[in-house]
Coordinates of C-alpha atoms and ligand atoms in Angstrom, one line a residue:
Chain A
M1 CA -7.9 31.5 36.1
S2 CA -10.9 32.2 33.8
A3 CA -13.2 29.5 32.5
L4 CA -11.7 26.6 30.7
P5 CA -12.1 26.5 26.9
N6 CA -15.4 24.8 26.0
R7 CA -17.6 24.2 23.0
R8 CA -18.9 27.7 23.0
V9 CA -15.4 28.9 22.0
E10 CA -15.1 28.6 18.2
D11 CA -11.6 26.9 18.3
W12 CA -12.8 24.4 21.0
K13 CA -16.1 23.6 19.5
Y14 CA -15.4 19.9 19.2
T15 CA -13.2 19.6 22.3
D16 CA -15.0 20.6 25.4
L17 CA -12.2 20.8 28.0
R18 CA -14.6 22.2 30.6
N19 CA -16.7 19.1 30.3
A20 CA -13.7 16.8 30.7
I21 CA -11.9 18.2 33.7
E22 CA -12.6 20.5 36.7
G23 CA -11.2 24.0 36.6
E24 CA -9.8 23.4 40.1
A25 CA -7.9 20.3 38.9
V26 CA -6.2 22.4 36.2
A27 CA -5.4 25.3 38.6
S28 CA -3.9 22.9 41.1
A29 CA -2.0 20.6 38.7
P30 CA 1.7 20.3 39.6
V31 CA 4.6 21.2 37.4
A32 CA 5.3 18.3 35.0
R33 CA 8.6 16.5 34.9
W34 CA 10.4 15.4 31.8
S35 CA 12.4 12.4 31.0
V36 CA 15.0 13.2 28.3
T37 CA 17.2 10.9 26.3
L38 CA 19.9 12.6 24.2
S39 CA 22.4 11.5 21.6
G40 CA 24.6 13.5 19.3
T41 CA 25.4 17.1 20.1
V42 CA 22.5 18.4 22.1
E43 CA 22.8 20.5 25.2
Q44 CA 20.2 20.3 27.9
N45 CA 19.6 23.0 30.5
E46 CA 17.0 24.2 32.9
L47 CA 14.6 26.6 31.1
P48 CA 14.7 30.1 32.7
E49 CA 11.3 31.4 33.5
I50 CA 11.7 34.4 31.3
M51 CA 12.4 32.4 28.2
A52 CA 9.9 30.6 25.9
R53 CA 7.4 33.2 24.8
G54 CA 5.9 31.7 21.7
T55 CA 2.5 32.3 20.2
H56 CA 0.4 29.8 22.2
G57 CA -3.3 29.2 22.4
E58 CA -5.3 29.5 25.6
M59 CA -4.0 26.3 27.3
G60 CA -0.4 26.8 26.2
T61 CA -0.5 30.2 27.9
V62 CA -1.8 28.5 31.0
A63 CA 0.9 25.9 30.9
A64 CA 3.6 28.6 30.4
A65 CA 2.2 30.5 33.4
H66 CA 2.1 27.5 35.7
A67 CA 5.3 25.7 34.8
K68 CA 7.9 27.7 36.6
S69 CA 10.6 25.5 35.3
G70 CA 11.0 23.5 32.2
I71 CA 13.7 22.2 29.9
F72 CA 15.8 23.9 27.3
L73 CA 17.3 21.8 24.5
H74 CA 19.9 23.4 22.2
V75 CA 21.5 22.1 19.1
G76 CA 24.4 24.4 18.1
K77 CA 25.2 25.7 14.6
G78 CA 25.8 22.9 12.2
E79 CA 25.5 20.2 14.9
Q80 CA 23.3 17.1 14.8
G81 CA 21.4 15.2 17.4
T82 CA 18.4 13.2 18.5
V83 CA 16.2 13.7 21.4
H84 CA 13.6 11.4 23.0
L85 CA 11.2 13.4 25.1
E86 CA 8.6 12.0 27.4
L87 CA 6.7 13.4 30.4
S88 CA 7.5 11.3 33.4
N89 CA 5.0 13.1 35.6
A90 CA 1.8 14.8 34.5
G91 CA 1.0 18.4 35.1
H92 CA 1.8 21.7 33.4
G93 CA 5.0 21.5 31.4
R94 CA 7.2 23.7 29.4
A95 CA 10.0 23.1 26.9
L96 CA 12.1 25.2 24.6
I97 CA 13.9 23.6 21.7
V98 CA 16.3 25.6 19.6
V99 CA 18.0 24.3 16.5
E100 CA 20.6 26.7 15.3
E101 CA 21.6 27.5 11.7
G102 CA 22.3 24.5 9.6
A103 CA 21.8 22.1 12.5
S104 CA 19.6 19.1 12.4
L105 CA 17.5 17.3 15.1
T106 CA 15.3 14.3 15.2
L107 CA 12.8 14.8 18.0
R108 CA 10.8 11.9 19.3
E109 CA 8.1 12.5 21.7
T110 CA 6.0 9.9 23.4
M111 CA 3.0 10.5 25.6
S112 CA 1.9 7.8 27.9
V113 CA 1.5 9.6 31.3
G114 CA -2.0 9.4 32.6
D115 CA -4.1 12.0 34.5
F116 CA -4.0 15.7 33.3
S117 CA -1.2 17.1 31.3
N118 CA -0.9 20.4 29.7
I119 CA 2.3 21.2 27.9
A120 CA 3.6 24.2 26.0
I121 CA 6.6 23.5 23.7
E122 CA 8.4 26.2 21.8
I123 CA 10.5 25.2 18.8
V124 CA 12.8 27.5 17.0
A125 CA 14.4 26.3 13.7
G126 CA 17.3 28.6 12.6
P127 CA 18.2 29.3 9.0
N128 CA 18.6 26.1 7.0
A129 CA 18.0 23.9 10.0
Q130 CA 16.3 20.5 9.6
L131 CA 13.9 19.2 12.2
H132 CA 12.1 15.9 12.1
H133 CA 9.6 15.6 14.9
I134 CA 7.5 12.4 15.6
R135 CA 5.0 12.4 18.4
E136 CA 3.0 9.4 19.5
A137 CA 0.3 9.6 22.1
N138 CA -1.0 6.3 23.5
A139 CA -4.6 5.2 23.9
D140 CA -5.8 6.2 27.4
G141 CA -9.5 6.6 28.0
E142 CA -8.9 8.2 31.4
S143 CA -6.4 10.9 30.7
V144 CA -6.9 14.5 29.6
R145 CA -3.9 15.8 27.6
V146 CA -3.3 19.1 25.9
S147 CA -0.2 19.9 24.0
D148 CA 0.4 23.3 22.5
Y149 CA 3.3 23.9 20.2
S150 CA 4.7 27.2 19.0
I151 CA 7.0 26.7 16.1
R152 CA 9.1 29.3 14.2
I153 CA 10.9 28.4 11.0
A154 CA 13.6 30.6 9.6
Q155 CA 14.6 30.9 5.9
G156 CA 15.5 27.7 4.2
A157 CA 14.7 25.6 7.3
T158 CA 12.4 22.6 7.2
Y159 CA 10.2 21.3 10.0
R160 CA 8.7 17.9 9.3
A161 CA 6.4 16.5 11.9
H162 CA 4.1 13.5 12.4
F163 CA 1.5 13.1 15.1
A164 CA 0.0 9.7 15.9
D165 CA -2.7 9.8 18.4
F166 CA -4.5 6.7 19.7
G167 CA -7.1 8.7 21.7
A168 CA -7.6 9.9 25.3
K169 CA -10.6 11.0 27.3
L170 CA -9.6 14.3 25.7
S171 CA -6.6 14.8 23.6
R172 CA -5.8 18.2 22.1
T173 CA -2.8 18.9 20.0
E174 CA -2.4 22.5 18.9
L175 CA 0.2 23.7 16.5
H176 CA 1.0 27.3 15.9
I177 CA 3.5 27.5 13.1
A178 CA 5.1 30.5 11.5
L179 CA 7.1 30.3 8.3
E180 CA 9.2 33.3 8.9
G181 CA 11.9 33.2 6.3
E182 CA 12.1 32.8 2.5
G183 CA 11.9 29.2 1.4
A184 CA 11.0 27.8 4.8
E185 CA 9.1 24.5 4.8
V186 CA 6.7 22.8 7.1
H187 CA 5.4 19.3 6.4
L188 CA 2.8 18.1 8.8
S189 CA 1.2 14.7 8.8
G190 CA -0.7 12.6 11.3
V191 CA -3.0 9.7 12.0
S192 CA -5.6 9.4 14.7
V193 CA -6.8 5.9 15.4
L194 CA -9.6 5.9 17.9
G195 CA -11.5 3.1 19.6
D196 CA -14.5 3.3 21.8
G197 CA -14.3 6.3 24.2
G198 CA -11.4 7.9 22.4
H199 CA -11.0 11.5 21.4
A200 CA -8.2 13.2 19.5
D201 CA -8.2 16.8 18.2
V202 CA -5.4 18.2 16.0
T203 CA -5.7 21.9 15.5
T204 CA -3.1 23.6 13.2
R205 CA -2.5 27.2 12.5
V206 CA 0.1 27.8 9.8
T207 CA 1.1 31.3 8.9
H208 CA 3.1 32.0 5.7
S209 CA 4.7 35.4 6.7
A210 CA 7.6 35.2 4.2
G211 CA 7.5 34.4 0.5
N212 CA 8.3 31.2 -1.4
A213 CA 7.6 29.1 1.7
Q214 CA 5.9 25.8 1.5
S215 CA 3.4 24.0 3.8
T216 CA 1.9 20.6 3.4
Q217 CA -0.5 18.8 5.7
L218 CA -1.9 15.3 5.4
F219 CA -4.0 14.0 8.3
K220 CA -6.0 10.7 8.4
L221 CA -8.5 9.9 11.1
I222 CA -10.2 6.6 11.9
A223 CA -13.0 6.6 14.4
G224 CA -14.6 3.5 15.8
G225 CA -17.0 2.8 18.6
K226 CA -18.2 5.9 20.3
S227 CA -15.3 8.2 19.6
R228 CA -14.5 11.6 18.1
G229 CA -11.7 12.7 15.8
V230 CA -11.1 16.3 15.0
Y231 CA -8.9 18.1 12.5
Q232 CA -9.1 21.8 12.2
G233 CA -6.4 23.5 10.1
K234 CA -6.1 27.1 9.2
V235 CA -3.5 28.3 6.7
S236 CA -2.9 32.1 6.5
V237 CA -0.8 33.6 3.8
A238 CA 0.2 37.1 4.9
E239 CA 0.3 40.1 2.6
G240 CA 3.4 40.0 0.5
A241 CA 4.1 36.4 1.1
N242 CA 4.2 35.7 -2.7
G243 CA 5.1 32.4 -4.1
S244 CA 3.6 30.6 -1.1
D245 CA 2.7 27.0 -1.8
S246 CA 0.2 25.3 0.6
R247 CA -1.5 22.0 0.5
Q248 CA -3.9 20.7 3.1
T249 CA -5.7 17.3 3.1
A250 CA -7.7 15.7 5.8
K251 CA -9.6 12.5 5.5
G252 CA -11.8 10.6 7.9
L253 CA -13.0 7.0 8.1
L254 CA -16.0 6.4 10.2
L255 CA -16.5 2.8 11.4
G256 CA -20.0 3.1 13.0
E257 CA -23.0 5.2 13.8
R258 CA -21.7 6.4 17.1
A259 CA -18.3 7.7 15.9
E260 CA -17.9 11.2 14.8
I261 CA -15.3 13.0 12.7
D262 CA -15.1 16.7 12.2
L263 CA -12.8 18.1 9.6
K264 CA -12.4 21.8 9.1
P265 CA -9.7 23.0 6.7
E266 CA -9.5 26.8 6.2
L267 CA -7.6 29.2 4.1
E268 CA -7.0 32.9 4.5
I269 CA -5.0 34.4 1.6
L270 CA -3.8 38.0 1.6
A271 CA -1.0 37.7 -0.9
D272 CA -1.5 37.6 -4.7
D273 CA 0.7 35.0 -6.2
V274 CA 0.1 31.9 -4.2
K275 CA -0.7 28.2 -4.9
C276 CA -3.1 26.8 -2.3
A277 CA -5.2 23.7 -2.3
H278 CA -7.2 22.1 0.5
G279 CA -9.7 19.3 0.8
A280 CA -11.5 17.1 3.3
A281 CA -13.6 14.0 2.9
I282 CA -15.2 11.5 5.3
G283 CA -16.3 8.1 4.3
D284 CA -16.6 4.5 5.4
L285 CA -14.9 1.3 4.3
D286 CA -15.6 0.5 0.7
P287 CA -17.9 -2.7 0.7
E288 CA -16.6 -3.7 -2.7
S289 CA -13.0 -3.7 -1.6
L290 CA -14.0 -5.6 1.5
F291 CA -15.7 -8.3 -0.5
Y292 CA -12.8 -8.5 -3.0
L293 CA -10.4 -9.3 -0.1
R294 CA -12.8 -11.7 1.6
S295 CA -13.4 -13.5 -1.6
R296 CA -9.7 -14.1 -1.8
G297 CA -9.7 -15.7 1.6
V298 CA -8.8 -12.8 3.9
A299 CA -11.1 -13.0 6.9
E300 CA -13.3 -10.0 7.6
P301 CA -11.4 -8.5 10.6
E302 CA -8.1 -8.9 8.8
A303 CA -9.6 -7.4 5.6
R304 CA -10.9 -4.4 7.5
A305 CA -7.6 -3.9 9.1
L306 CA -5.8 -4.1 5.8
L307 CA -8.1 -1.5 4.2
M308 CA -7.7 0.8 7.2
R309 CA -3.9 0.4 7.0
A310 CA -4.2 1.3 3.3
F311 CA -6.2 4.3 4.2
L312 CA -3.5 5.5 6.6
E313 CA -0.6 4.5 4.3
D314 CA 0.4 7.9 2.7
A315 CA 0.2 9.8 6.0
V316 CA 2.5 7.4 7.8
A317 CA 4.8 7.3 4.8
E318 CA 5.5 11.0 5.5
I319 CA 7.8 9.8 8.3
T320 CA 11.1 9.8 6.6
D321 CA 13.1 7.9 9.3
E322 CA 12.7 4.2 8.4
D323 CA 13.1 2.8 11.9
I324 CA 10.7 5.2 13.5
R325 CA 8.2 4.7 10.7
A326 CA 8.3 1.0 11.3
E327 CA 7.8 1.5 15.0
V328 CA 4.8 3.8 14.4
W329 CA 3.4 1.2 12.0
S330 CA 3.6 -1.5 14.6
H331 CA 1.6 0.7 17.0
V332 CA -0.9 1.7 14.4
E333 CA -1.4 -2.0 13.5
A334 CA -1.9 -2.9 17.1
A335 CA -4.6 -0.2 17.3
L336 CA -6.3 -1.4 14.1
A337 CA -6.3 -5.0 15.4
E338 CA -8.1 -3.7 18.5
L339 CA -10.6 -1.8 16.4
T340 CA -11.4 -4.8 14.2
A341 CA -11.3 -7.5 17.0
Chain B
M1 CA -18.6 -30.8 -7.1
L2 CA -21.2 -28.1 -7.5
E3 CA -25.0 -28.7 -7.6
I4 CA -27.3 -25.7 -7.9
E5 CA -31.0 -26.4 -7.7
G6 CA -34.0 -24.2 -8.4
L7 CA -32.0 -21.1 -7.4
H8 CA -34.0 -17.8 -7.0
V9 CA -31.9 -14.8 -6.1
A10 CA -33.0 -11.2 -5.6
V11 CA -30.8 -8.1 -5.6
S12 CA -32.2 -4.9 -4.0
G13 CA -35.6 -6.5 -3.9
K14 CA -35.5 -7.4 -7.6
E15 CA -35.5 -11.1 -8.6
I16 CA -32.6 -11.7 -11.0
L17 CA -32.1 -15.5 -10.9
K18 CA -35.4 -17.3 -11.4
G19 CA -35.0 -21.0 -10.9
L20 CA -31.5 -21.7 -12.1
S21 CA -30.3 -25.3 -11.9
L22 CA -26.8 -26.4 -12.8
S23 CA -24.5 -29.3 -11.9
I24 CA -20.7 -29.5 -12.4
A25 CA -18.8 -32.7 -11.7
A26 CA -15.1 -32.7 -10.7
G27 CA -12.9 -32.7 -13.8
E28 CA -15.4 -30.8 -15.9
V29 CA -15.3 -27.4 -17.5
H30 CA -18.7 -25.8 -18.1
A31 CA -19.3 -22.6 -20.1
I32 CA -22.2 -20.2 -19.5
M33 CA -23.2 -17.9 -22.3
G34 CA -26.0 -15.4 -22.3
P35 CA -27.0 -11.9 -23.3
N36 CA -26.2 -8.8 -21.3
G37 CA -28.2 -8.6 -18.1
S38 CA -29.2 -12.2 -18.1
G39 CA -27.8 -12.9 -14.6
K40 CA -24.3 -14.3 -15.3
S41 CA -22.4 -12.1 -12.9
T42 CA -25.2 -12.3 -10.4
L43 CA -24.7 -16.1 -10.4
S44 CA -20.9 -15.7 -10.0
Y45 CA -21.4 -13.3 -7.0
V46 CA -23.8 -15.6 -5.3
L47 CA -21.4 -18.4 -5.6
A48 CA -18.6 -16.2 -4.1
G49 CA -20.8 -14.9 -1.3
R50 CA -21.2 -11.3 -2.0
E51 CA -23.5 -9.4 0.4
G52 CA -26.8 -8.1 -0.9
Y53 CA -27.6 -11.2 -2.9
E54 CA -30.6 -12.7 -1.3
I55 CA -31.4 -16.3 -1.9
I56 CA -35.1 -16.6 -2.0
S57 CA -35.3 -20.3 -2.6
G58 CA -33.2 -23.1 -4.0
S59 CA -29.9 -24.6 -2.9
I60 CA -26.2 -24.5 -3.7
R61 CA -24.2 -27.5 -2.6
Y62 CA -20.4 -27.5 -3.0
R63 CA -18.7 -30.8 -2.3
G64 CA -21.8 -31.8 -0.4
E65 CA -21.9 -28.8 1.8
D66 CA -24.3 -25.8 1.9
L67 CA -22.3 -23.2 0.1
A68 CA -24.7 -20.4 0.9
A69 CA -24.1 -20.8 4.6
M70 CA -20.4 -20.0 4.3
A71 CA -18.7 -16.6 4.6
P72 CA -16.8 -15.5 1.4
E73 CA -13.4 -16.2 3.1
E74 CA -14.5 -19.7 4.1
R75 CA -15.5 -20.4 0.5
A76 CA -12.1 -19.2 -0.7
A77 CA -10.3 -21.4 1.9
K78 CA -12.3 -24.4 0.7
G79 CA -11.3 -23.8 -2.9
V80 CA -13.9 -21.6 -4.5
F81 CA -12.4 -18.8 -6.6
L82 CA -14.1 -16.1 -8.7
A83 CA -12.2 -14.2 -11.3
M84 CA -14.3 -11.1 -11.3
Q85 CA -15.6 -9.3 -14.4
Y86 CA -14.6 -6.0 -12.8
P87 CA -11.7 -6.5 -10.4
V88 CA -11.6 -3.9 -7.6
E89 CA -8.8 -1.3 -7.3
I90 CA -7.4 -1.0 -3.8
P91 CA -5.1 1.9 -3.2
G92 CA -2.5 1.6 -0.4
V93 CA -2.2 -2.2 -0.7
T94 CA 0.6 -3.4 -2.9
T95 CA -0.2 -6.3 -5.2
M96 CA 2.5 -8.5 -3.8
N97 CA 1.5 -7.9 -0.2
F98 CA -2.1 -8.7 -1.1
L99 CA -1.1 -12.0 -2.7
K100 CA 0.9 -13.0 0.3
T101 CA -1.8 -12.0 2.8
A102 CA -4.5 -13.8 0.8
L103 CA -2.5 -17.0 0.2
N104 CA -1.5 -17.3 3.8
A105 CA -5.0 -16.5 5.0
Q106 CA -6.4 -19.4 3.0
R107 CA -3.6 -21.7 4.2
R108 CA -4.2 -20.8 7.8
A109 CA -7.9 -21.4 7.5
R110 CA -7.1 -24.9 6.3
G111 CA -4.7 -25.4 9.1
E112 CA -1.6 -25.3 6.9
K113 CA 1.6 -23.5 7.7
D114 CA 2.3 -19.9 6.4
I115 CA 4.7 -19.6 3.5
D116 CA 7.3 -17.0 4.4
A117 CA 7.8 -13.8 2.4
L118 CA 10.6 -15.2 0.3
G119 CA 8.7 -18.3 -0.5
V120 CA 5.7 -16.4 -1.6
L121 CA 7.9 -14.1 -3.7
R122 CA 9.4 -17.1 -5.5
L123 CA 6.1 -18.7 -6.1
V124 CA 4.5 -15.5 -7.4
R125 CA 7.4 -14.7 -9.7
E126 CA 7.3 -18.2 -11.3
K127 CA 3.5 -17.9 -11.9
A128 CA 3.7 -14.3 -13.0
K129 CA 6.4 -15.1 -15.6
A130 CA 4.1 -17.5 -17.4
L131 CA 1.4 -14.9 -17.5
H132 CA 3.8 -12.1 -18.7
I133 CA 3.1 -10.1 -15.6
S134 CA 6.0 -7.8 -14.7
E135 CA 7.7 -7.4 -11.4
E136 CA 6.9 -3.7 -11.5
M137 CA 3.2 -4.5 -11.6
L138 CA 3.5 -6.6 -8.5
K139 CA 5.0 -3.6 -6.6
R140 CA 2.1 -1.3 -7.5
A141 CA -1.1 -0.9 -5.5
L142 CA -3.6 -3.6 -6.2
N143 CA -5.2 -3.1 -9.6
V144 CA -4.7 0.7 -9.4
G145 CA -4.0 2.1 -12.8
F146 CA -3.8 -1.4 -14.3
S147 CA -5.2 -1.7 -17.8
G148 CA -8.3 -3.8 -18.4
G149 CA -6.2 -6.7 -19.6
E150 CA -3.6 -6.4 -16.8
K151 CA -6.4 -6.7 -14.2
K152 CA -7.7 -9.9 -15.9
R153 CA -4.2 -11.3 -16.0
L154 CA -3.8 -10.6 -12.3
E155 CA -7.0 -12.5 -11.6
I156 CA -5.6 -15.5 -13.4
L157 CA -2.3 -15.2 -11.5
Q158 CA -4.4 -15.5 -8.3
M159 CA -6.1 -18.5 -9.7
A160 CA -2.7 -20.1 -10.5
L161 CA -1.5 -19.2 -7.0
F162 CA -4.5 -20.4 -5.0
E163 CA -5.1 -23.5 -7.1
P164 CA -8.8 -23.6 -6.4
A165 CA -11.0 -26.7 -6.7
L166 CA -13.8 -24.6 -8.3
A167 CA -12.8 -21.7 -10.5
I168 CA -15.5 -19.3 -11.8
L169 CA -14.2 -17.0 -14.6
D170 CA -16.6 -14.1 -15.2
E171 CA -15.8 -12.7 -18.7
T172 CA -12.0 -13.1 -18.1
D173 CA -11.6 -12.9 -21.8
S174 CA -13.3 -9.6 -22.3
G175 CA -10.7 -6.8 -22.8
L176 CA -7.8 -9.2 -23.6
D177 CA -5.8 -9.0 -26.7
I178 CA -5.3 -12.1 -28.8
D179 CA -1.9 -13.0 -27.3
A180 CA -3.2 -12.4 -23.7
L181 CA -6.2 -14.6 -24.4
K182 CA -3.9 -17.4 -25.4
V183 CA -1.7 -16.8 -22.3
V184 CA -4.8 -16.8 -20.0
A185 CA -6.3 -19.9 -21.7
D186 CA -3.0 -21.7 -21.2
G187 CA -3.1 -20.8 -17.5
V188 CA -6.6 -22.2 -17.2
N189 CA -5.8 -25.4 -19.1
G190 CA -2.7 -25.8 -17.0
L191 CA -5.0 -26.1 -13.9
R192 CA -7.5 -28.5 -15.5
S193 CA -7.4 -31.7 -13.5
S194 CA -9.7 -34.5 -12.5
E195 CA -10.1 -32.9 -9.0
R196 CA -11.0 -29.5 -10.3
A197 CA -14.1 -28.0 -11.9
M198 CA -14.4 -24.7 -13.8
L199 CA -17.3 -22.5 -14.8
V200 CA -16.4 -20.2 -17.6
I201 CA -18.7 -17.2 -18.3
T202 CA -18.1 -15.7 -21.7
H203 CA -19.7 -13.9 -24.6
Y204 CA -17.3 -15.3 -27.2
Q205 CA -16.8 -18.7 -28.9
R206 CA -13.2 -17.6 -29.4
L207 CA -12.2 -18.4 -25.8
L208 CA -13.9 -21.8 -26.0
N209 CA -11.6 -22.7 -28.9
H210 CA -8.8 -22.5 -26.3
I211 CA -10.6 -23.8 -23.3
V212 CA -12.8 -26.5 -24.7
P213 CA -15.8 -27.0 -22.4
D214 CA -17.5 -30.3 -21.6
R215 CA -20.9 -28.5 -21.4
V216 CA -22.3 -25.2 -22.5
H217 CA -25.3 -23.5 -20.9
V218 CA -27.4 -20.6 -22.2
L219 CA -28.5 -18.3 -19.4
Y220 CA -31.5 -16.1 -20.2
G221 CA -33.8 -14.2 -17.9
G222 CA -32.3 -15.8 -14.9
R223 CA -32.7 -19.4 -16.0
I224 CA -30.8 -21.9 -18.1
I225 CA -32.9 -22.2 -21.2
K226 CA -30.7 -24.5 -23.2
E227 CA -27.7 -26.7 -22.7
G228 CA -25.5 -28.9 -24.8
G229 CA -22.0 -29.9 -25.7
K230 CA -19.2 -27.6 -27.1
E231 CA -21.0 -27.4 -30.4
L232 CA -23.7 -25.3 -28.8
A233 CA -21.3 -22.4 -28.6
H234 CA -20.8 -22.6 -32.4
E235 CA -24.5 -22.8 -32.9
L236 CA -24.9 -19.6 -30.7
E237 CA -22.3 -17.8 -32.6
A238 CA -24.0 -18.7 -35.9
K239 CA -27.6 -18.1 -35.0
G240 CA -27.4 -15.4 -32.3
Y241 CA -29.4 -15.3 -29.0
A242 CA -32.7 -14.2 -30.5
E243 CA -33.1 -17.4 -32.5
I244 CA -32.0 -19.7 -29.6
I245 CA -34.4 -17.9 -27.2
R246 CA -37.3 -18.3 -29.7
E247 CA -36.5 -22.0 -30.1
A248 CA -36.4 -22.5 -26.4
A249 CA -39.7 -20.6 -25.7
Ligands
ATP401 N1 -27.9 -3.9 -7.3 C1 -28.8 -4.1 -8.3 N2 -30.0 -3.6 -8.3 C2 -30.9 -3.8 -9.2 N3 -30.7 -4.6 -10.3 C3 -29.5 -5.1 -10.4 C4 -28.5 -5.0 -9.4 N4 -27.4 -5.7 -9.8 C5 -27.7 -6.2 -11.0 N5 -28.9 -5.9 -11.3 C6 -29.6 -6.3 -12.6 O1 -29.5 -7.7 -12.7 C7 -29.5 -8.1 -14.0 C8 -28.4 -9.1 -14.2 O2 -27.2 -8.5 -14.1 P1 -25.8 -9.3 -14.3 O3 -24.7 -8.4 -13.9 O4 -25.9 -10.6 -13.5 O5 -25.8 -9.6 -15.8 P2 -24.7 -10.3 -16.7 O6 -25.4 -11.5 -17.3 O7 -23.5 -10.5 -16.0 O8 -24.5 -9.2 -17.9 P3 -23.2 -8.8 -18.7 O9 -23.1 -9.7 -19.8 O10 -23.5 -7.4 -19.2 O11 -22.0 -8.8 -17.8 C9 -29.3 -6.8 -14.8 O12 -30.6 -6.5 -15.4 C10 -28.9 -5.8 -13.8 O13 -29.3 -4.5 -14.1
MG402 MG1 -21.6 -9.8 -16.1

């Protein structure tokens, strides 16, 4: 295996994998094992080695090469189901999830396995399929975790996903998303809440290859202690993908001198008739708001947590499933309480 | 209840209050009037404990305690309330949730039990009704997109809810229409009691027709240059600041 991605590679500028783990440890990592909980009409099979050939980044390609076996989840035409996916053993992992025409799937993913994990997940949403994907990655200052998603969205289908990351020694989430059919939609949102020693990198690559497709992205990052939050998002609108509508927002909240946030939204437009907007901003907690709350009796740590919660509000609100949203909120609030303790 | 003595306060290195003294006993309502930039809001912020207001010398005692040594939240729990001249907008926090959080935070700090969500809702609804604050407003983000008058009314709603021992109203009447002024004044008068004191900062005699003060102070250049009974407000209205300042010099 060639050298691990490091800060000299443009896409990995803020996430130096070579510095976080030995090349040997990556090469010798075992095949990861999944724990899967299903309900509704979802079929689960062993993933044949020849399948799953999405557009992955460097590490996704490595995962696909190492993980001889994986899982294959399938929701048939018009069917409905829910899946809870979790790695039970770290290592290189592979999964393929296919949601056929008109089918719908709620996919929950939790990440709490330690050590080194490197997973490649391919998701295929057929025409008019509906996918709601929520991933939560716990706080773990010891582990190195890389997740690389390749997602294809057919005409009229919607992929809606939320990524909550509470920070690892190194945490990289890479999303390669192709809007392949007319009217396809992707709605990405996420929160990174990082305490001392935490790192979380969300890198998205969204390509509008068909017309009248819509992509929205809303990411909020909070970095406290010595931590680093990264968002890099590139939206490309291919030639002829007219009527594309793309919005991209990333905001960071820095809690101290030693925290760092890097936001890099990018746009590449080759079509004529498109609507695109992107913005990024980094700030700290507003002292006037803090004083207002304190003058009404809210103690400082609680006031800070309240303002941070407010900062994250619209990103978490993107989770449409009420129960899951409440659960994510409870984890976010616990992380905020740690940050303000 | 409140004794301020020889107070000198600097903001960003600039001295704003220059030897201010003021005493308010329980049961009293005092008014402070004074031209723009004389230091009225500075005084109110110092009393509420805003950062960046450096007390160079002098003392502030509240119910016998050193107020300056307390954190803003501690002051609030002990009954100090400031209705701000410019209430702050906080997106992402609904007004109702804010009221519940603040009320229970104060109660907890005093060792009292929390009021549950339903209880707070009932309490807020009852107070809001008297102030003509709609349910819809309570669901919106705190002060975000509220009109000037709505923000002021929300400040008074908080005062009614927290039932402070010392309420400081910084130009709560500015930006209120005539009916709202009456509503707000009724709210203030409803709280008047022998255990409470109020400091009402205003530019207008009009408010003092509704909230009749025991004492009126004229603040100018960071000091109280004149004080008197409620008739002083009428005198100010008639003569204007220039003449009062000349007389005091
Ligand atoms: N942060 C600051 N830095 C420097 N000067 C300040 C600062 N804040 C306030 N001041 C000055 O202090 C003085 C008093 O301001 P303050 O807001 O207390 O006046 P006020 O009496 O409330 O006026 P108004 O009637 O307009 O509300 C003003 O000259 C103002 O410019
Ligand atoms: Mg003022």
